[in-house]
Short mmCIF file of C-alpha atoms in Angstrom, two decimals:
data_model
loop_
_atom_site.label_atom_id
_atom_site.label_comp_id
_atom_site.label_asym_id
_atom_site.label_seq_id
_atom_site.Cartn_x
_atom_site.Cartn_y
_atom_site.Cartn_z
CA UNK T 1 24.66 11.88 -19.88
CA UNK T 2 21.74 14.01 -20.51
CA UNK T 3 18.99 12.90 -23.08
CA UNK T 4 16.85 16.04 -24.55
CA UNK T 5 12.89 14.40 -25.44
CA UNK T 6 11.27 16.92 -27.24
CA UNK T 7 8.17 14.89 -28.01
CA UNK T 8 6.67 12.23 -25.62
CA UNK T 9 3.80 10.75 -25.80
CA UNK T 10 3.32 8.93 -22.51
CA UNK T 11 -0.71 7.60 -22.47
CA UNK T 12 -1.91 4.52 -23.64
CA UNK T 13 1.32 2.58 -25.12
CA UNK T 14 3.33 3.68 -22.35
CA UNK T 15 0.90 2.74 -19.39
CA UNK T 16 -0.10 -0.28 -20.32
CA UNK T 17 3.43 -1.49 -21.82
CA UNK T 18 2.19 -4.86 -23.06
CA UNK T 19 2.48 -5.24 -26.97
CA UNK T 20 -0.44 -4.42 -29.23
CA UNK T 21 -1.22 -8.06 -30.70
CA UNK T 22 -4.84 -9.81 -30.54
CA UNK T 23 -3.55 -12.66 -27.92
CA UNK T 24 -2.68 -9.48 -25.85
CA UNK T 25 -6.03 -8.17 -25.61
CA UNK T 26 -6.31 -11.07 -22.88
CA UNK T 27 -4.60 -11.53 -19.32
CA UNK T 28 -4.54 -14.06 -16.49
CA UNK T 29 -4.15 -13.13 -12.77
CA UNK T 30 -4.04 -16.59 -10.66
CA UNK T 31 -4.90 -18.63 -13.43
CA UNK T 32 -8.38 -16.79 -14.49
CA UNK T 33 -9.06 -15.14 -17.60
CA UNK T 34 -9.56 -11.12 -17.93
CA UNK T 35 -10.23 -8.75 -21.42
CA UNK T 36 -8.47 -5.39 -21.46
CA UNK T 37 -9.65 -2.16 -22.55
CA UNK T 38 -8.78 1.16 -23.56
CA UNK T 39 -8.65 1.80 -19.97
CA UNK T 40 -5.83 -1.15 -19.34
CA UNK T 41 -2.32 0.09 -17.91
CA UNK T 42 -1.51 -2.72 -15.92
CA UNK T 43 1.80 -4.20 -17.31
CA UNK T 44 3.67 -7.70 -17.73
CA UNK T 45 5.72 -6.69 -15.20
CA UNK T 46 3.96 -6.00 -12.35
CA UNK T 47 1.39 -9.21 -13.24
CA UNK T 48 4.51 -11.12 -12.25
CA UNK T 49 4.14 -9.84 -8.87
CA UNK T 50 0.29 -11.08 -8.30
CA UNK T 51 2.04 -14.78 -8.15
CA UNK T 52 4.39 -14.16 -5.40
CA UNK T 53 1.95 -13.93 -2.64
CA UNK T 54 5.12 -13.17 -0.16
CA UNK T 55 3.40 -12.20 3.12
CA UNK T 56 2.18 -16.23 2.71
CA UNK T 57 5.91 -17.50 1.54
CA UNK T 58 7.33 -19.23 4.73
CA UNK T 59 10.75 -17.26 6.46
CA UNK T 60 10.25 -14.08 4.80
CA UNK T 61 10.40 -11.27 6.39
CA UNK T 62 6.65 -9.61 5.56
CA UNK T 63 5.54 -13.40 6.30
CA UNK T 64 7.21 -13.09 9.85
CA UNK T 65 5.46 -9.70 10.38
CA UNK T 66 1.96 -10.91 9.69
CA UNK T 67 2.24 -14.01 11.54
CA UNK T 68 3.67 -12.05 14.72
CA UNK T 69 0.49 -9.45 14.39
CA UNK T 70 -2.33 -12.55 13.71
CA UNK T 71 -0.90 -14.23 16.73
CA UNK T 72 -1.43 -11.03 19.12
CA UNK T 73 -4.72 -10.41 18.07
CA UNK T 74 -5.52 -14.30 18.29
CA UNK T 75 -4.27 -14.96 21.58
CA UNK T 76 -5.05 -11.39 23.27
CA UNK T 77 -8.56 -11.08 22.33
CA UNK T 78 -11.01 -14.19 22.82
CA UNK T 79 -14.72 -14.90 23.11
CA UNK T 80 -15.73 -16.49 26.32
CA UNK T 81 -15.61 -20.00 24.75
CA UNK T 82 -11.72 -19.04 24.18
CA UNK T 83 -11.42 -18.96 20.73
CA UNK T 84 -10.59 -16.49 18.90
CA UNK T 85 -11.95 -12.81 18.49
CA UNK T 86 -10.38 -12.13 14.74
CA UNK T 87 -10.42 -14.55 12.27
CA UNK T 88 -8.09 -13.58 9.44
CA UNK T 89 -8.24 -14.08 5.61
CA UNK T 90 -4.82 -13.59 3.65
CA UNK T 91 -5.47 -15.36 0.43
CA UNK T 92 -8.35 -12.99 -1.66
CA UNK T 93 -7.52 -12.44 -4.98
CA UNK T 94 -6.63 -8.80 -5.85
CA UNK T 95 -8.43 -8.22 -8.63
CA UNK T 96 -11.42 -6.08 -7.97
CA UNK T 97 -14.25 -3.75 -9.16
CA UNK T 98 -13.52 -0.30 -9.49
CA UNK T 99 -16.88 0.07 -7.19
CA UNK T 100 -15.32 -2.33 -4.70
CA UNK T 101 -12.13 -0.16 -4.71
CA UNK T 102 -13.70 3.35 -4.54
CA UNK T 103 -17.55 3.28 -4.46
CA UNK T 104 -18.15 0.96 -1.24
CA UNK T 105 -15.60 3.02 0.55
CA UNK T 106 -17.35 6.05 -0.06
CA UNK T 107 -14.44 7.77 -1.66
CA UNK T 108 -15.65 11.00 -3.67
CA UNK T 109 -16.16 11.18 -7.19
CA UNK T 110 -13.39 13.72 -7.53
CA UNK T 111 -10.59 11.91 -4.97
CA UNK T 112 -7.48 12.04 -6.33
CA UNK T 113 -6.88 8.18 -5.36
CA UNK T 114 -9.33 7.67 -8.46
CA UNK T 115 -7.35 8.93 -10.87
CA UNK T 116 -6.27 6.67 -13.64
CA UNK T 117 -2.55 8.01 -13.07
CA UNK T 118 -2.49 6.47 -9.37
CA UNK T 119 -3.82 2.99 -9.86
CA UNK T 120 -3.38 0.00 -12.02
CA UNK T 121 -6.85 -0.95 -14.35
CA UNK T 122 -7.64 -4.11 -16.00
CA UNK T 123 -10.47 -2.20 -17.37
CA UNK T 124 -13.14 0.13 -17.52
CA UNK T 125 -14.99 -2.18 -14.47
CA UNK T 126 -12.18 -4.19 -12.90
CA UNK T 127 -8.95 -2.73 -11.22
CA UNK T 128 -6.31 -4.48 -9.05
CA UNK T 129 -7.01 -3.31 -5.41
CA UNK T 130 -5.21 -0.49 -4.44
CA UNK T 131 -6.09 -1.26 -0.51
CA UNK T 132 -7.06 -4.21 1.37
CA UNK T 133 -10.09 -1.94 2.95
CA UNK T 134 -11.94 -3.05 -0.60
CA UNK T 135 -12.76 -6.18 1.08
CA UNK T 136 -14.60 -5.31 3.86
CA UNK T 137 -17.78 -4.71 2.84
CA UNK T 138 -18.09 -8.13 1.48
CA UNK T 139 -16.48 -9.57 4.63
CA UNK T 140 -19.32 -7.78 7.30
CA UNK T 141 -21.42 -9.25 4.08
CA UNK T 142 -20.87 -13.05 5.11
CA UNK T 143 -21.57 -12.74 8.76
CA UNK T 144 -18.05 -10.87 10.16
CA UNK T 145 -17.98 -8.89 12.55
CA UNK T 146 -14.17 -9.19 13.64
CA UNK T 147 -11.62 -9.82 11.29
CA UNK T 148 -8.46 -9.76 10.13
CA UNK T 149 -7.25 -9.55 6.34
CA UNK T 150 -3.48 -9.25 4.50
CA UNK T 151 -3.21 -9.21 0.87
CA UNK T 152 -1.02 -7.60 -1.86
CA UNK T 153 -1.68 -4.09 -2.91
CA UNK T 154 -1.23 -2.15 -5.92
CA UNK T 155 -0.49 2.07 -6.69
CA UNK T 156 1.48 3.89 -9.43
CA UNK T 157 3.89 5.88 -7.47
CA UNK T 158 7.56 7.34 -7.01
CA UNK T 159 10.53 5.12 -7.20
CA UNK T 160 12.61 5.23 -4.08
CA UNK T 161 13.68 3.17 -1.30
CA UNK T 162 10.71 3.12 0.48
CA UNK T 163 8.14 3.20 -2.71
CA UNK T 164 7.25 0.26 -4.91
CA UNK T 165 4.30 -0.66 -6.72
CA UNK T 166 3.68 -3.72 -5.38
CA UNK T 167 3.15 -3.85 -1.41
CA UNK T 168 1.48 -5.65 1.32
CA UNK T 169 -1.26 -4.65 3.89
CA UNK T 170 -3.50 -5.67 6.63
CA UNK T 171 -6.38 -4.31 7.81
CA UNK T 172 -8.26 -5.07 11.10
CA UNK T 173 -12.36 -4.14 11.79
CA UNK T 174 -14.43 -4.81 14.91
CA UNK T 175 -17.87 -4.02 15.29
CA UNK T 176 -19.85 -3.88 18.64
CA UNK T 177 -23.71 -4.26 18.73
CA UNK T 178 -25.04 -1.63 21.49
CA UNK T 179 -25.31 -4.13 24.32
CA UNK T 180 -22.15 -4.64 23.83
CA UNK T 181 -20.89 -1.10 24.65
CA UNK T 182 -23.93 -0.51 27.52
CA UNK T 183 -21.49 -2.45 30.12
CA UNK T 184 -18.49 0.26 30.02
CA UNK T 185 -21.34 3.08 29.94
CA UNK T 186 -22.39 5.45 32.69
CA UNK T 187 -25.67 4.53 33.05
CA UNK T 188 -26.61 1.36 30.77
CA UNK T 189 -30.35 1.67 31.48
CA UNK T 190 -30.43 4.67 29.49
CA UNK T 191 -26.92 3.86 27.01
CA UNK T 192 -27.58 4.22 22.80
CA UNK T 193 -25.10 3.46 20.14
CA UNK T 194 -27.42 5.84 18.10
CA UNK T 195 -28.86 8.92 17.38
CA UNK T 196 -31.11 10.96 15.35
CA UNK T 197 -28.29 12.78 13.56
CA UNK T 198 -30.80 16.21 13.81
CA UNK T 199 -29.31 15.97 17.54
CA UNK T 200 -25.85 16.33 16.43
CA UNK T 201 -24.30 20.20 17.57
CA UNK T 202 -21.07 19.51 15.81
CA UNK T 203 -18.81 17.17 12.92
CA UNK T 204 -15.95 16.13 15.14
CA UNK T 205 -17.61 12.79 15.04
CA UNK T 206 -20.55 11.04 13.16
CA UNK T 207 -23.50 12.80 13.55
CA UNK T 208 -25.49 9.57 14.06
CA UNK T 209 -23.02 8.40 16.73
CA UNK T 210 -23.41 9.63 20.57
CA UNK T 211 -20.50 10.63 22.60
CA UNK T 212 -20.47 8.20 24.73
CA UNK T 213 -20.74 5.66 22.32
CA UNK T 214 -17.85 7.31 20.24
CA UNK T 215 -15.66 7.47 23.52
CA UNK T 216 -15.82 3.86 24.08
CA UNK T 217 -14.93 2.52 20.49
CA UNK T 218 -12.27 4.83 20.28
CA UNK T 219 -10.83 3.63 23.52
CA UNK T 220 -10.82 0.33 22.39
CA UNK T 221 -9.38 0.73 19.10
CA UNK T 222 -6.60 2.54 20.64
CA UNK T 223 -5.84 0.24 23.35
CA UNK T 224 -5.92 -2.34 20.87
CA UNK T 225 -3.50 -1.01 18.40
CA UNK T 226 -1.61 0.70 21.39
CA UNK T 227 -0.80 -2.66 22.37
CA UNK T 228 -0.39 -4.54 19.00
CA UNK T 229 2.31 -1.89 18.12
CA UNK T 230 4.29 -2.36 21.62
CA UNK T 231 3.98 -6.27 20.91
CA UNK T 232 6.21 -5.58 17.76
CA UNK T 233 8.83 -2.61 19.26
CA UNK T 234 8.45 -3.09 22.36
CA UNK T 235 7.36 -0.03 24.84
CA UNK T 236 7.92 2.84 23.25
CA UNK T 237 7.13 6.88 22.99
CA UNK T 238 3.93 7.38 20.43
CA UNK T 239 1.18 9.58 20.19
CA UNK T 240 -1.87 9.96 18.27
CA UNK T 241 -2.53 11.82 15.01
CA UNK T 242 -5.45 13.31 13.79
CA UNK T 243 -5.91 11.85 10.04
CA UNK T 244 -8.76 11.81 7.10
CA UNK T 245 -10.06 8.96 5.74
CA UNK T 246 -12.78 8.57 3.15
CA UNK T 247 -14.09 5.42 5.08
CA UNK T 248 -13.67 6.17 8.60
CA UNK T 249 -14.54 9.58 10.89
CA UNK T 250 -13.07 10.69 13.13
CA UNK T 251 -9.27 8.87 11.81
CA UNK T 252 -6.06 8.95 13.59
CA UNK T 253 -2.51 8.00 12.57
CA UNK T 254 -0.24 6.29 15.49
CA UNK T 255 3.49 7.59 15.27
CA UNK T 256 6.11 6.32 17.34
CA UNK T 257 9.42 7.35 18.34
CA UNK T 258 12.01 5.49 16.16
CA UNK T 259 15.58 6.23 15.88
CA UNK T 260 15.10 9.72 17.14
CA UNK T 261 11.66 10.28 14.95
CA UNK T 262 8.34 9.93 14.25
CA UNK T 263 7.41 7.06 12.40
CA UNK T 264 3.76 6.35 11.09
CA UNK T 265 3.13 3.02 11.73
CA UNK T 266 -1.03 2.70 10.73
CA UNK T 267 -4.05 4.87 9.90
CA UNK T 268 -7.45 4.36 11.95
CA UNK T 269 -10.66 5.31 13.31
CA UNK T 270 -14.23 4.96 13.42
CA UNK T 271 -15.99 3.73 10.70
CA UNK T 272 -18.17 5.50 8.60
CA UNK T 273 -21.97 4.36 9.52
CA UNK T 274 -23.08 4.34 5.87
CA UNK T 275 -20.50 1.76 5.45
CA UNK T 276 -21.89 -1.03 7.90
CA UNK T 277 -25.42 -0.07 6.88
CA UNK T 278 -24.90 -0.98 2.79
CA UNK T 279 -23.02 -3.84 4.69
CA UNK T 280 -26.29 -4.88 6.07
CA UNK T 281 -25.56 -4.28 9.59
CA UNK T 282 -27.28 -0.63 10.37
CA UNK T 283 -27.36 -1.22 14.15
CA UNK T 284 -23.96 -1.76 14.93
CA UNK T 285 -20.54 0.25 14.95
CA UNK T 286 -17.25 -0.36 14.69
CA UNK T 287 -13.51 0.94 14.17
CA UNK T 288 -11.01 -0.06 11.69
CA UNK T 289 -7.35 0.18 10.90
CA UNK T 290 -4.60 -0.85 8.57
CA UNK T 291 -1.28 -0.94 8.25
CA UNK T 292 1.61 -1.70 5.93
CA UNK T 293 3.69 -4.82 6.27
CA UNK T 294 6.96 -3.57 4.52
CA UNK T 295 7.09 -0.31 6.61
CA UNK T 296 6.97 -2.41 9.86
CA UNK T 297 9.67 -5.02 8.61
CA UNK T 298 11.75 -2.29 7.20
CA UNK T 299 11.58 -0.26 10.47
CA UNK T 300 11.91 -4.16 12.81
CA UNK T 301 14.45 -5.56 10.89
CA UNK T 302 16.13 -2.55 9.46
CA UNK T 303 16.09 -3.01 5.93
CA UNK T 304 17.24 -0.11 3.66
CA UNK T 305 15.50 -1.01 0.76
CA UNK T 306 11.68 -2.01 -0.06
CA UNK T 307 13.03 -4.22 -3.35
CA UNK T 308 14.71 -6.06 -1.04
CA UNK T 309 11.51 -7.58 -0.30
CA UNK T 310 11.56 -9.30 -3.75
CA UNK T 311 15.13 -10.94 -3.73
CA UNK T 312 15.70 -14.28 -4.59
CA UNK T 313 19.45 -14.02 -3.44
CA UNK T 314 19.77 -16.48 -0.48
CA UNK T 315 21.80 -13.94 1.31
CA UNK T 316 18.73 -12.12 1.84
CA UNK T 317 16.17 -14.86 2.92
CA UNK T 318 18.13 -17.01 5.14
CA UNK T 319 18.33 -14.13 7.46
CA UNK T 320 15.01 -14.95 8.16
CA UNK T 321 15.13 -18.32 8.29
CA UNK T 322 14.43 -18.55 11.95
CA UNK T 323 12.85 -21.38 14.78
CA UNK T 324 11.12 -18.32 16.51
CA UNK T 325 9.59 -15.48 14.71
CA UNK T 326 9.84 -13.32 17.91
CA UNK T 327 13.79 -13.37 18.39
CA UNK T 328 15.41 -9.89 17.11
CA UNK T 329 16.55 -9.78 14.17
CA UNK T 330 18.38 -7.37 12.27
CA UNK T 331 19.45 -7.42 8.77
CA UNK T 332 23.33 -7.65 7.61
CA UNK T 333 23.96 -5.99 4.23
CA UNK T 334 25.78 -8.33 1.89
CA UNK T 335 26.69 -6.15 -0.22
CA UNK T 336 27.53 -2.14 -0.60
CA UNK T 337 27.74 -1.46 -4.54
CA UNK T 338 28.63 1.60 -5.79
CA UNK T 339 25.43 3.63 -7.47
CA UNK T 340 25.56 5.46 -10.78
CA UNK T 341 23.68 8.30 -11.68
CA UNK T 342 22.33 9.22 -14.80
CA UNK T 343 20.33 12.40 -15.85
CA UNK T 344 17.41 12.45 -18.53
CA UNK T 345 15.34 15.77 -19.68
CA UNK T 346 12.17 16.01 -22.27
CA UNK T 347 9.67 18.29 -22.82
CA UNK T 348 6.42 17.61 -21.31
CA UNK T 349 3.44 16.94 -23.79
CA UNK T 350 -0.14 17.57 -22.56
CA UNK T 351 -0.45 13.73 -21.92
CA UNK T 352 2.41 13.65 -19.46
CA UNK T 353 2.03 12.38 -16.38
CA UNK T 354 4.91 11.59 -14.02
CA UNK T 355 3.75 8.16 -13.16
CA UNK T 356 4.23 7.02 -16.69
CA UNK T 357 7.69 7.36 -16.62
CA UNK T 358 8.34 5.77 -13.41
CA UNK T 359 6.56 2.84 -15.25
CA UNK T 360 8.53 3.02 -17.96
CA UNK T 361 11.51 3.04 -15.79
CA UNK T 362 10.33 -0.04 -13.75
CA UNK T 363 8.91 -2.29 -16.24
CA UNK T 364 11.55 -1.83 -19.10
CA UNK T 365 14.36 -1.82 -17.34
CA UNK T 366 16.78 -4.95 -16.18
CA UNK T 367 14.56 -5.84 -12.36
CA UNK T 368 15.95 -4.27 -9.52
CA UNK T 369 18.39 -1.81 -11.39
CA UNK T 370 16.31 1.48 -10.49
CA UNK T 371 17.04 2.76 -6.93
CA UNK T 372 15.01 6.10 -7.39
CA UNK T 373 14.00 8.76 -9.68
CA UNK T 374 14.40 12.20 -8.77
CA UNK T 375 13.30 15.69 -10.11
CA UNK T 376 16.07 17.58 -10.54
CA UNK T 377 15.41 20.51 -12.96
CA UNK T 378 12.34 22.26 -14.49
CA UNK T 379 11.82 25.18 -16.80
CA UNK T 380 9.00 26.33 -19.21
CA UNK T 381 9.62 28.01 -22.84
CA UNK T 382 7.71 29.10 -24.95
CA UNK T 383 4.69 27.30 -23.39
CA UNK T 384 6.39 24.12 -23.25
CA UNK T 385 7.69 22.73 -19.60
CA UNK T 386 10.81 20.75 -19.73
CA UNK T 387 11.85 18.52 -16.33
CA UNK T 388 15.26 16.79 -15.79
CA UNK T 389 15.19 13.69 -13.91
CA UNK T 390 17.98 11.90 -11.98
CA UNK T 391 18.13 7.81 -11.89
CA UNK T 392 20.02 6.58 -9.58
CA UNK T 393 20.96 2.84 -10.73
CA UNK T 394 21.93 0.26 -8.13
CA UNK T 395 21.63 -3.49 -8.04
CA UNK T 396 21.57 -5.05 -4.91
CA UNK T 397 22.93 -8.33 -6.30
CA UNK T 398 25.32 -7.35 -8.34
CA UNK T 399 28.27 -4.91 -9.20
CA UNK T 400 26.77 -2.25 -12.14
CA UNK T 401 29.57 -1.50 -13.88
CA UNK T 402 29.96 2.05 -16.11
CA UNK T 403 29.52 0.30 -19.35
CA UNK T 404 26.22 -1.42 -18.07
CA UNK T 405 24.80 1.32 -16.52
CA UNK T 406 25.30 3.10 -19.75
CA UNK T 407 23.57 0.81 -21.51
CA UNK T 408 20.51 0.33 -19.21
CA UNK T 409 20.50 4.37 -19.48
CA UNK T 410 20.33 4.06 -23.26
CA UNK T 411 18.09 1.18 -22.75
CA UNK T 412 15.61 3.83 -21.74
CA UNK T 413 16.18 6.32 -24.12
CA UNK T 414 15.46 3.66 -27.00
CA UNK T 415 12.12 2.53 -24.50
CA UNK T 416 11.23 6.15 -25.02
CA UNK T 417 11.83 6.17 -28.64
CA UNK T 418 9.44 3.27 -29.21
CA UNK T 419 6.61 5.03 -27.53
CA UNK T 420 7.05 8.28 -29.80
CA UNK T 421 10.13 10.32 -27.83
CA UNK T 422 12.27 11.87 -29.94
CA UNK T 423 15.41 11.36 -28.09
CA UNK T 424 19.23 13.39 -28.85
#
């Protein structure tokens, strides 16, 4: 079934999706109170998701993951009185400013991970976080130095197997004053942390960082991780990546060997001095990392599918329901339901933007119906650009039947209709 749109008009009613009337002009995220804008395009759908808080919910799989990681870092690295090194903070609410999110991270004005089209706004000054990174300048803030945090994330992107909008992270920072670093040094007596960045004779590291300094940091963040990542596969082949990140310099992704390829399991790297000096704490430096809890369970427990993270279906969760959250485990598919495929085409207005419709497909549909959109087809006439895109529809609870998949499909074309497609 192919459905020709000649005229959509994706911006405003279709990213936000949440009807027009005053008592809408209001939403609450964990029980407080926020006012939408013109800028809004968060939707009622994905506001369900801030209440599941799943990487706390006991025997779930993203729950097992972070506990596994905390417990590493908890027992591996102590202070001399034995407690300790990382503390860790997994229950800070996601809703944050758009300075937070961008500004304090030093991301650039022009980033594409600004854009409108990638994240999810409350309004013109609040946002839901797009990364748990957003925290850390109010963490070194209070007095941290070493720390731990997991929270729920949000991004406007792709709908696939291994994309949702909804996911979780952690993200790990350590910072060492210079005495710190002086005993691992060649010569301590004459050991800095910093330097007059005039001295600097090249960019492959901060220019307000020394060498030597930059050698040790990076030696322990990759021992650290090194060894975090072996705690959860076991040994394995890896190596290092060289990476760009807004907030640290120089990055690195770690890739290990998995199933016969590379798999990225976290970004890192030095962080950026500007960072820990609006952070009050000029002196010191530090590295940082994070990482994605549903890649790692997907990858440890083999799970094809990232909604399965949101299942209710006991089938799914008492698979985790486990006395030791080290044992193996490996998921057993309950179920192996035949997919149906439907194809829908529209010219593109100048509003378009892909991630509209991928909304549109997620939060009007029946949950957990949409196994991925694909581009299939594209051609421009006359000025105007016309794409085709595949859905593939899949439950993993249920049989889909031709008549109901049908229906969902038309379901959408009606969704369309209501937003100003003109659907035949």
């Amino acid at each position: 079934m192919v459905l020709i749109i000649r005229r959509l008009q994706f911006r405003l009613g279709c990213t936000r999706l949440l009807s027009s009337t005053a008592s809408d002009s209001r939403i609450k995220i964990l029980g407080r109170e926020y006012t939408l804008d013109e800028e809004s395009n968060v939707t009622d759908h994905l506001l369900k998701h801030t209440e599941k808080l799943l990487h706390m919910r006991k025997d779930h799989p993203l729950q097992i993951v972070k506990q596994r990681i905390v417990e590493h870092m908890q027992a591996k690295y102590l202070w001399n009185n034995r407690s300790p090194l990382f503390s860790h903070y997994d229950n800070i609410s996601p809703v944050v400013t758009h300075a937070q999110n961008f500004d304090q991270l030093l991301v650039p004005g022009d980033h594409v991970s600004r854009r409108r089209q990638e994240n999810y706004f409350i309004n013109k000054e609040l946002m839901l976080r797009a990364h748990m990174t957003c925290h850390d300048q109010e963490l070194l803030r209070s007095g941290l130095d070493c720390f731990l945090s997991t929270g729920d994330v949000y991004r406007r992107d792709t709908i696939d197997r291994t994309h949702y909008p909804v996911f979780h992270q952690m993200d790990g920072v350590r910072l060492f004053p210079s005495w710190e670093l002086e005993e691992f040094a060649k010569d301590p007596k004459t050991f800095t942390a910093l330097r007059d960045p005039a001295e600097a004779t090249d960019d492959t590291i901060q220019r307000c960082h020394t060498p030597e300094a930059v050698k040790i940091v990076e030696y322990s963040l990759k021992s650290t991780l090194l060894s975090l990542v072996q705690s959860l596969f076991g040994r394995c082949q890896h190596r290092w990546v060289d990476a760009t990140f807004p907030f640290t310099h120089p990055s690195w992704e770690l890739e290990i060997m998995f199933n016969d390829e590379w798999l990225e399991v976290l970004g890192c790297g030095i962080l950026q001095q500007d960072i820990l000096v609006n952070s009050a704490v000029p002196t010191k430096i530090g590295w940082a990392f994070g990482l994605g809890l549903e890649r790692l369970a997907m990858a440890m427990y083999n799970i094809p599918d990232i909604r399965l993270f949101w299942s209710e279906d006991k089938r799914f969760l008492k698979q985790f329901q486990v006395d030791n959250i080290h044992r193996t485990i490996k998921f057993e598919p309950y179920s192996n339901y035949t997919a149906r495929t439907r194809d829908i085409a529209f010219w593109l207005p100048p509003s378009f933007e892909e991630n509209d419709f991928y909304e549109l497909a997620r939060s009007k549909l029946p949950s957990g119906t949409v196994e991925g959109v694909e581009l299939v087809d594209q051609f421009t006439k006359e000025d105007r650009t016309s794409h085709c895109y595949r859905l593939t529809y899949r439950a993993w609870d249920r049989h889909l039947s031709v008549e109901e998949a049908n229906e969902i499909h038309e379901g959408l074309a009606r969704e369309v209709e209501q937003i100003g497609g003109v659907v035949r």
